[in-house]
Coordinates of C-alpha atoms in Angstrom, one line a residue:
P1 CA 19.6 -13.7 -7.1
I2 CA 23.0 -12.8 -8.1
H3 CA 22.7 -10.4 -11.2
G4 CA 25.2 -9.9 -13.9
H5 CA 27.2 -13.1 -15.2
P6 CA 26.3 -15.9 -13.1
V7 CA 29.2 -18.0 -11.5
A8 CA 29.7 -21.5 -13.1
S9 CA 28.8 -24.7 -11.6
C10 CA 28.7 -25.0 -7.7
P11 CA 30.1 -28.5 -6.0
V12 CA 29.3 -28.6 -2.5
T13 CA 30.7 -30.7 0.2
T14 CA 28.0 -31.2 2.9
G15 CA 28.6 -32.5 6.6
S16 CA 28.1 -36.3 5.4
G17 CA 31.0 -35.9 3.1
T18 CA 28.7 -36.1 -0.2
S19 CA 29.3 -33.9 -3.0
S20 CA 26.8 -32.6 -5.4
G21 CA 26.9 -30.2 -8.2
A22 CA 25.2 -28.2 -11.0
S23 CA 25.2 -30.0 -14.6
G24 CA 28.1 -28.6 -16.8
A25 CA 31.2 -29.1 -14.3
G26 CA 34.4 -29.8 -16.0
L27 CA 33.5 -28.3 -19.4
A28 CA 36.5 -27.1 -21.4
P29 CA 36.2 -23.4 -21.9
R30 CA 37.8 -23.6 -25.4
G31 CA 36.9 -25.4 -28.6
P32 CA 33.5 -25.5 -30.6
G33 CA 30.6 -24.8 -28.7
A34 CA 32.5 -23.5 -25.7
G35 CA 30.5 -20.4 -25.2
L36 CA 27.1 -22.1 -25.3
R37 CA 28.2 -24.6 -22.9
H38 CA 29.6 -21.8 -20.7
Q39 CA 26.1 -20.0 -20.8
R40 CA 24.1 -23.3 -20.0
A41 CA 26.6 -24.0 -17.0
G42 CA 26.2 -20.6 -15.8
R43 CA 22.3 -20.8 -15.9
A44 CA 22.5 -24.1 -14.1
A45 CA 24.8 -22.8 -11.3
H46 CA 22.2 -19.9 -10.9
R47 CA 19.6 -22.1 -10.1
A48 CA 21.8 -24.4 -7.7
L49 CA 22.8 -21.3 -5.5
P50 CA 20.1 -22.2 -3.0
A51 CA 21.6 -25.8 -2.9
V52 CA 25.0 -24.3 -2.2
V53 CA 23.6 -22.3 0.8
A54 CA 21.9 -25.5 2.0
G55 CA 24.9 -27.5 1.7
L56 CA 26.8 -25.0 3.7
R57 CA 24.5 -24.9 6.6
G58 CA 24.3 -28.4 6.7
A59 CA 28.1 -28.8 7.0
Q60 CA 28.4 -26.7 9.9
G61 CA 27.8 -29.5 12.1
G62 CA 30.7 -31.6 10.8
G63 CA 32.9 -32.3 8.0
V64 CA 35.2 -30.2 6.0
V65 CA 33.7 -27.3 3.9
P66 CA 36.4 -25.8 1.2
P67 CA 36.6 -22.0 1.2
L68 CA 34.1 -20.3 -0.7
P69 CA 36.7 -19.5 -3.6
Q70 CA 37.5 -23.2 -4.0
L71 CA 33.6 -24.2 -4.1
L72 CA 33.1 -21.4 -6.9
R73 CA 36.1 -22.4 -8.9
P74 CA 35.3 -25.9 -10.6
P75 CA 37.8 -27.2 -13.0
G76 CA 37.9 -26.3 -16.6
L77 CA 35.4 -23.3 -16.5
R78 CA 36.4 -19.7 -16.6
Q79 CA 35.8 -17.9 -13.5
R80 CA 34.1 -14.5 -13.8
A81 CA 33.7 -13.6 -10.3
V82 CA 36.0 -11.2 -8.1
L83 CA 36.7 -13.1 -4.8
R84 CA 37.7 -11.0 -2.0
G85 CA 38.5 -13.2 1.0
A86 CA 37.2 -17.0 1.9
D87 CA 33.5 -15.9 2.6
E88 CA 32.8 -12.9 0.4
L89 CA 31.5 -12.9 -3.3
R90 CA 31.6 -9.8 -5.7
V91 CA 30.3 -10.3 -9.1
R92 CA 31.1 -7.9 -12.0
P93 CA 27.7 -6.5 -13.3
R94 CA 26.9 -6.9 -16.9
R95 CA 25.4 -4.1 -18.7
R96 CA 21.9 -4.9 -20.0
R97 CA 19.2 -3.1 -21.8
L98 CA 16.0 -2.4 -20.1
L99 CA 13.9 -4.2 -22.6
Q100 CA 15.6 -7.6 -23.4
R101 CA 14.4 -10.9 -24.8
R102 CA 14.5 -14.1 -22.7
R103 CA 17.1 -16.5 -23.5
S104 CA 15.7 -20.2 -24.1
G105 CA 15.8 -22.1 -20.7
D106 CA 16.9 -19.0 -18.7
A107 CA 14.6 -19.5 -15.4
R108 CA 15.3 -16.0 -14.1
P109 CA 12.7 -13.6 -13.7
L110 CA 12.2 -11.1 -16.6
L111 CA 11.1 -7.5 -16.3
R112 CA 8.9 -6.0 -18.7
L113 CA 7.2 -2.8 -19.0
H114 CA 3.7 -3.1 -17.6
P115 CA 1.0 -3.8 -20.3
S116 CA -1.2 -0.8 -19.1
L117 CA 1.6 1.8 -19.8
P118 CA 1.9 3.4 -23.0
L119 CA 4.9 1.6 -25.0
P120 CA 7.6 4.0 -26.0
R121 CA 8.1 4.8 -29.6
S122 CA 11.4 3.3 -29.7
R123 CA 13.6 1.2 -27.5
S124 CA 16.0 4.2 -26.9
Q125 CA 13.0 6.5 -25.9
V126 CA 12.0 4.4 -22.7
S127 CA 11.5 6.8 -20.2
S128 CA 13.5 6.8 -16.9
N129 CA 10.2 6.9 -15.0
R130 CA 8.4 3.9 -16.2
M131 CA 7.2 1.5 -13.6
L132 CA 8.2 -2.1 -14.1
L133 CA 6.1 -4.9 -13.0
N134 CA 8.0 -8.5 -12.3
K135 CA 5.8 -11.0 -14.2
V136 CA 6.8 -14.0 -11.5
R137 CA 4.8 -12.0 -8.9
P138 CA 1.5 -10.9 -10.6
K139 CA -0.3 -10.1 -7.6
F140 CA -0.5 -6.4 -7.5
L141 CA -3.3 -6.4 -10.0
N142 CA -4.4 -2.9 -9.2
F143 CA -1.1 -1.1 -8.6
P144 CA 0.1 1.2 -9.8
H145 CA -1.8 0.9 -13.1
E146 CA -5.3 2.6 -13.6
L147 CA -8.0 1.7 -10.9
V148 CA -10.4 -1.4 -11.7
I149 CA -13.7 -0.8 -10.0
S150 CA -15.2 -4.1 -10.9
N151 CA -13.6 -6.1 -8.5
Q152 CA -11.6 -3.7 -6.3
K153 CA -10.0 -5.6 -3.6
M154 CA -7.6 -4.3 -1.0
L155 CA -3.9 -5.2 -1.9
R156 CA -3.6 -8.1 0.6
N157 CA 0.1 -8.9 -0.7
F158 CA 1.2 -5.3 -0.6
S159 CA 3.2 -5.1 2.5
Y160 CA 2.7 -1.5 2.8
M161 CA -1.0 -1.9 3.8
S162 CA -1.1 -5.6 4.7
T163 CA -0.8 -5.2 8.4
F164 CA -3.5 -2.3 8.4
V165 CA -5.8 -4.5 6.3
E166 CA -5.3 -7.6 8.6
R167 CA -6.5 -5.4 11.7
L168 CA -9.6 -4.2 10.0
E169 CA -10.2 -7.9 8.9
K170 CA -10.0 -9.0 12.6
M171 CA -12.6 -6.1 13.6
G172 CA -15.0 -7.8 11.2
Y173 CA -14.6 -5.8 8.0
R174 CA -14.7 -7.9 4.7
D175 CA -12.4 -7.5 1.7
G176 CA -14.6 -6.4 -1.2
E177 CA -17.7 -6.2 0.9
T178 CA -17.4 -3.8 3.7
M179 CA -13.6 -2.5 2.8
F180 CA -12.4 -1.7 -0.5
G181 CA -8.9 -0.3 -1.8
A182 CA -8.2 2.7 -4.1
P183 CA -4.6 2.6 -5.2
Y184 CA -3.4 5.8 -7.0
D185 CA -0.1 5.9 -9.3
F186 CA 1.7 8.2 -7.1
R187 CA 4.0 9.5 -10.2
Y188 CA 1.0 11.7 -11.1
A189 CA -0.6 14.8 -9.6
V190 CA -4.0 16.2 -10.0
A191 CA -4.4 19.8 -11.3
P192 CA -6.7 22.7 -10.2
V193 CA -10.2 22.8 -11.7
G194 CA -10.3 23.7 -15.2
R195 CA -6.7 22.6 -16.1
P196 CA -5.8 19.2 -17.7
S197 CA -5.2 16.2 -15.5
S198 CA -6.3 13.1 -17.3
V199 CA -4.8 10.6 -14.9
G200 CA -6.0 12.6 -11.9
D201 CA -9.6 13.3 -13.3
A202 CA -10.0 9.6 -14.1
F203 CA -9.0 8.6 -10.7
F204 CA -11.5 11.0 -9.1
R205 CA -14.3 9.4 -11.3
A206 CA -13.4 5.9 -10.5
L207 CA -13.0 6.7 -6.6
K208 CA -16.5 8.5 -6.7
G209 CA -18.0 5.2 -8.5
L210 CA -16.3 3.2 -5.8
V211 CA -17.8 5.1 -2.9
E212 CA -21.1 5.1 -4.2
R213 CA -20.8 1.3 -4.9
A214 CA -19.5 0.7 -1.4
S215 CA -22.3 2.6 0.2
G216 CA -24.8 0.7 -2.0
L217 CA -23.8 -2.7 -1.0
N218 CA -23.9 -1.8 2.6
G219 CA -27.6 -0.5 2.6
G220 CA -26.8 2.9 1.5
R221 CA -24.5 3.8 4.9
P222 CA -22.2 6.3 4.3
V223 CA -18.3 5.2 4.1
V224 CA -15.2 6.2 6.2
I225 CA -12.2 7.3 3.7
A226 CA -8.9 6.4 5.4
T227 CA -5.6 7.5 3.6
H228 CA -2.1 7.5 4.2
S229 CA 0.5 10.4 3.2
F230 CA -0.1 11.5 -0.2
G231 CA -3.5 9.9 -0.2
G232 CA -4.7 12.3 2.2
Q233 CA -3.9 15.3 -0.1
L234 CA -5.8 13.6 -3.0
A235 CA -8.7 12.4 -0.9
H236 CA -8.7 16.2 0.3
Q237 CA -8.9 17.5 -3.4
F238 CA -11.5 14.8 -4.4
L239 CA -13.9 15.9 -1.5
V240 CA -13.7 19.4 -2.2
R241 CA -14.6 19.0 -5.7
Q242 CA -18.0 17.1 -4.9
T243 CA -21.1 18.8 -4.0
R244 CA -22.5 19.3 -0.5
A245 CA -25.2 17.0 -0.8
W246 CA -23.0 14.0 -2.2
R247 CA -20.6 14.5 0.7
H248 CA -23.5 14.2 3.2
Q249 CA -25.0 11.3 1.3
F250 CA -22.0 9.1 0.9
V251 CA -19.3 10.1 3.4
R252 CA -19.3 10.0 7.2
R253 CA -16.0 10.9 7.9
F254 CA -12.3 11.4 6.6
V255 CA -9.2 9.8 8.5
P256 CA -6.4 11.2 7.0
I257 CA -3.0 9.3 8.4
A258 CA 0.2 11.4 8.3
A259 CA -0.9 13.7 5.4
S260 CA 1.6 16.4 4.4
W261 CA -0.8 19.2 4.0
G262 CA 1.8 21.9 3.3
G263 CA 4.6 19.8 1.7
V264 CA 8.0 18.7 3.3
V265 CA 11.5 20.1 3.4
L266 CA 12.7 16.7 2.5
G267 CA 11.1 17.5 -1.0
M268 CA 13.4 20.2 -1.8
L269 CA 16.6 17.8 -0.8
T270 CA 15.1 15.2 -3.3
L271 CA 15.3 17.6 -6.1
V272 CA 19.0 17.9 -5.6
S273 CA 20.1 14.6 -4.2
G274 CA 17.6 12.4 -5.8
N275 CA 15.6 9.5 -3.6
N276 CA 16.2 5.8 -4.1
M277 CA 12.7 5.0 -2.6
G278 CA 14.0 2.6 -0.2
L279 CA 15.7 0.5 -2.7
P280 CA 18.7 -1.1 -1.4
F281 CA 22.1 -0.9 -3.0
V282 CA 20.7 2.3 -5.2
E283 CA 22.5 5.7 -4.9
P284 CA 19.7 8.3 -4.5
R285 CA 21.3 10.3 -7.1
A286 CA 21.2 7.6 -9.8
L287 CA 17.3 8.4 -9.6
L288 CA 17.6 12.2 -9.8
R289 CA 16.0 12.6 -13.3
Q290 CA 13.3 10.0 -12.7
G291 CA 12.5 11.8 -9.4
R292 CA 12.3 15.1 -11.4
S293 CA 10.2 13.5 -13.9
L294 CA 7.4 13.0 -11.4
Q295 CA 4.6 15.3 -11.3
S296 CA 4.1 14.5 -7.7
S297 CA 7.6 15.9 -6.9
L298 CA 6.2 19.3 -7.0
W299 CA 3.3 18.7 -4.7
I300 CA 5.7 17.8 -1.9
L301 CA 7.5 21.0 -1.9
P302 CA 7.0 23.2 1.1
S303 CA 4.0 25.8 1.0
P304 CA 4.1 29.1 2.2
A305 CA 0.9 28.7 4.0
A306 CA 2.4 25.9 6.4
F307 CA 6.1 27.1 6.6
G308 CA 5.8 30.8 6.3
T309 CA 7.9 33.0 4.2
A310 CA 10.5 34.1 6.8
T311 CA 12.0 30.9 7.9
P312 CA 15.0 29.4 5.8
L313 CA 14.5 25.9 4.6
A314 CA 17.7 25.6 2.3
T315 CA 20.8 27.8 2.5
T316 CA 23.8 28.2 0.6
K317 CA 27.0 30.5 1.3
S318 CA 25.2 33.5 -0.6
R319 CA 21.4 32.7 0.0
N320 CA 18.6 31.4 2.0
Y321 CA 15.6 30.1 0.6
S322 CA 12.2 30.0 2.4
A323 CA 8.9 28.2 1.3
G324 CA 8.3 31.8 -0.5
D325 CA 11.2 31.3 -2.6
V326 CA 10.7 27.9 -3.9
A327 CA 10.6 29.2 -7.6
D328 CA 13.9 30.9 -7.3
Y329 CA 15.1 27.6 -5.6
L330 CA 14.2 25.5 -8.5
V331 CA 16.0 27.7 -10.9
A332 CA 19.2 27.8 -8.8
I333 CA 19.3 24.0 -8.7
G334 CA 19.0 23.8 -12.5
F335 CA 15.2 22.6 -12.7
G336 CA 14.0 26.1 -14.0
E337 CA 11.3 24.0 -16.2
A338 CA 9.4 23.1 -13.2
V339 CA 8.6 26.7 -12.4
G340 CA 5.7 26.9 -14.8
P341 CA 4.1 23.8 -13.4
Y342 CA 4.9 24.8 -9.9
E343 CA 3.1 28.1 -10.2
S344 CA 0.4 27.0 -12.3
R345 CA -0.7 23.7 -10.8
V346 CA 0.6 23.6 -7.2
L347 CA 0.4 27.0 -5.8
P348 CA -3.3 27.3 -6.5
L349 CA -3.9 24.3 -4.7
F350 CA -1.7 24.6 -1.7
G351 CA -0.2 28.1 -1.8
G352 CA -3.0 29.5 0.8
E353 CA -5.3 28.0 3.2
L354 CA -6.9 24.7 2.4
P355 CA -10.5 24.6 2.4
H356 CA -12.5 22.5 4.6
P357 CA -13.3 19.1 3.1
G358 CA -16.8 19.3 4.0
V359 CA -16.9 16.1 6.0
P360 CA -16.0 15.5 9.8
V361 CA -12.5 14.8 9.8
T362 CA -10.0 13.0 12.2
S363 CA -6.3 13.6 11.4
V364 CA -3.9 11.0 12.9
I365 CA -0.1 12.0 13.0
G366 CA 3.1 10.8 14.2
V367 CA 5.4 13.1 16.2
G368 CA 8.7 13.1 18.2
V369 CA 10.9 11.9 15.4
G370 CA 13.6 13.9 13.8
T371 CA 12.7 15.4 10.6
P372 CA 14.7 17.3 8.3
E373 CA 14.0 21.0 8.9
R374 CA 16.7 22.8 7.0
I375 CA 19.2 21.9 4.6
D376 CA 22.6 23.8 4.6
Y377 CA 24.8 23.5 1.6
P378 CA 28.6 25.0 2.4
G379 CA 29.0 26.5 -0.9
D380 CA 27.6 28.8 -3.3
D381 CA 26.2 25.8 -5.4
F382 CA 24.4 22.6 -4.7
D383 CA 27.0 19.9 -5.5
A384 CA 28.7 19.4 -2.1
T385 CA 27.0 17.1 0.4
P386 CA 24.6 19.2 2.8
S387 CA 24.2 19.4 6.4
V388 CA 20.7 18.6 7.5
V389 CA 19.1 20.2 10.7
A390 CA 16.4 18.1 12.3
G391 CA 13.2 19.3 13.8
D392 CA 10.1 17.6 14.8
G393 CA 7.7 15.5 12.8
D394 CA 7.2 11.8 11.8
G395 CA 10.7 11.3 10.1
V396 CA 9.3 12.4 6.6
V397 CA 6.6 15.1 7.2
N398 CA 7.5 18.3 9.4
L399 CA 5.2 19.2 12.1
A400 CA 4.2 22.3 10.6
S401 CA 2.8 20.4 7.6
L402 CA 1.3 17.9 9.6
V403 CA -0.7 20.4 11.8
A404 CA -1.3 23.0 9.1
V405 CA -4.9 22.3 8.9
Q406 CA -5.6 22.2 12.7
T407 CA -6.4 25.9 13.2
P408 CA -8.3 26.8 10.1
W409 CA -10.5 23.6 10.2
S410 CA -11.2 23.8 13.8
R411 CA -12.7 27.2 13.2
H412 CA -15.0 25.9 10.5
G413 CA -17.3 24.6 12.8
G414 CA -17.4 21.2 11.5
D415 CA -16.3 18.0 13.3
F416 CA -12.4 18.0 13.4
R417 CA -10.2 16.2 15.6
M418 CA -6.3 15.7 15.7
V419 CA -4.7 12.7 17.4
K420 CA -1.0 12.7 17.9
V421 CA 1.1 9.4 18.3
S422 CA 4.4 10.3 20.0
N423 CA 7.5 8.8 18.9
M424 CA 5.7 7.5 15.9
S425 CA 7.4 7.5 12.2
H426 CA 5.8 8.2 9.1
N427 CA 5.3 4.4 7.8
D428 CA 5.3 3.0 11.5
L429 CA 1.6 4.5 11.7
L430 CA 0.5 1.6 9.6
V431 CA 2.3 -1.3 11.3
D432 CA 2.7 -0.4 14.9
D433 CA 0.1 -1.9 17.1
R434 CA -0.1 1.3 19.3
A435 CA -0.9 3.5 16.1
L436 CA -3.2 1.0 14.8
D437 CA -5.2 0.6 18.0
I438 CA -5.7 4.5 17.7
I439 CA -6.6 4.3 14.0
I440 CA -9.1 1.5 14.1
R441 CA -10.7 3.1 17.3
E442 CA -11.5 6.4 15.2
I443 CA -13.0 4.2 12.4
Q444 CA -15.0 2.3 14.5
R445 CA -16.2 5.6 16.4
A446 CA -17.2 6.8 12.8
D447 CA -18.9 3.5 11.7

């Protein structure tokens, strides 16, 4: 879809010499009702864009195809597009409010706030970190809002996990019977025991019920909990808060994949430069405020236990910042309000050695991929573009964080294994056949 004001009617000359166009071609731009006619023609043209592409493809075999500016400039209609060359289209975007009413007859999808999210008190108070759900694709029924246990299905249409789910199905696991999904709203982070964390506490209660239900549906057999990335930290916090008897009865093995036990250096860069979360054509800095509003943004900051306090992770012309200087770093980048939550809610969980989860663990990690290890700013402030020094890891999580639990958990006396997959990036662990073979084998070995 072309966002902003759509181009008007689009007549197309196909290879056979026939001509077609959207309704509204030839309408005069002036006179009574001209604005309404122009809007209708624009909407018709928006719907006709696939026909334009199909016509152009059909014309490649023969016939004459006019240049694209001529195709998109019907007589009698004002041209709102900026055309550069004969094969490139640039449309000036129209500024729109986040919440808007659908125009009558407009077939384009409308983004609304998800109904499970609390509504803002006024339209001007829409928070920058509200998640949007496209109503045209209501498939993500349990992501990212609260967990629904009554009919908990894996997210088959969620591409992030779909390949992993398909491989499990090929091995005989059945969706909703022998495998279950537990999605979590990644914006929120849990807090230490005794501190308020409504979202995290509700998730842990729902997850506990899901584990017990999954076990009950399969003759009381204990479950295997497999997680990826941030899910590893969540599952670890969930397990250490359960009793030993409960863990022994319901959990056979914990399989964290690409878990960042000690945070990532990239988290320090994100709080300065932003993170577009993979969205194309979006400047990362445009989402800086949104990124800072996420509770989880503090969870991924480097911990002293994993990175030590002597190794500089971010540098300016006048100072070096290690994992032990994160509080000073937050003040220096103009995010001093995060110091309190960081010291009271993050350091108590990750500032020291992580406790063993109390169940057998197989940690699967990717290594051999360049990962940001140090951020060097050329001046005394953080306005200039930094240079990034790369080290080992999976492209997102540093090796020091990936292996932070290897030594202490191996000493615990329990069953702990770490499997390293060479030259494997953070997300490829869930889609690459070589990595999936290893993960599936570990799950089957436990099961």
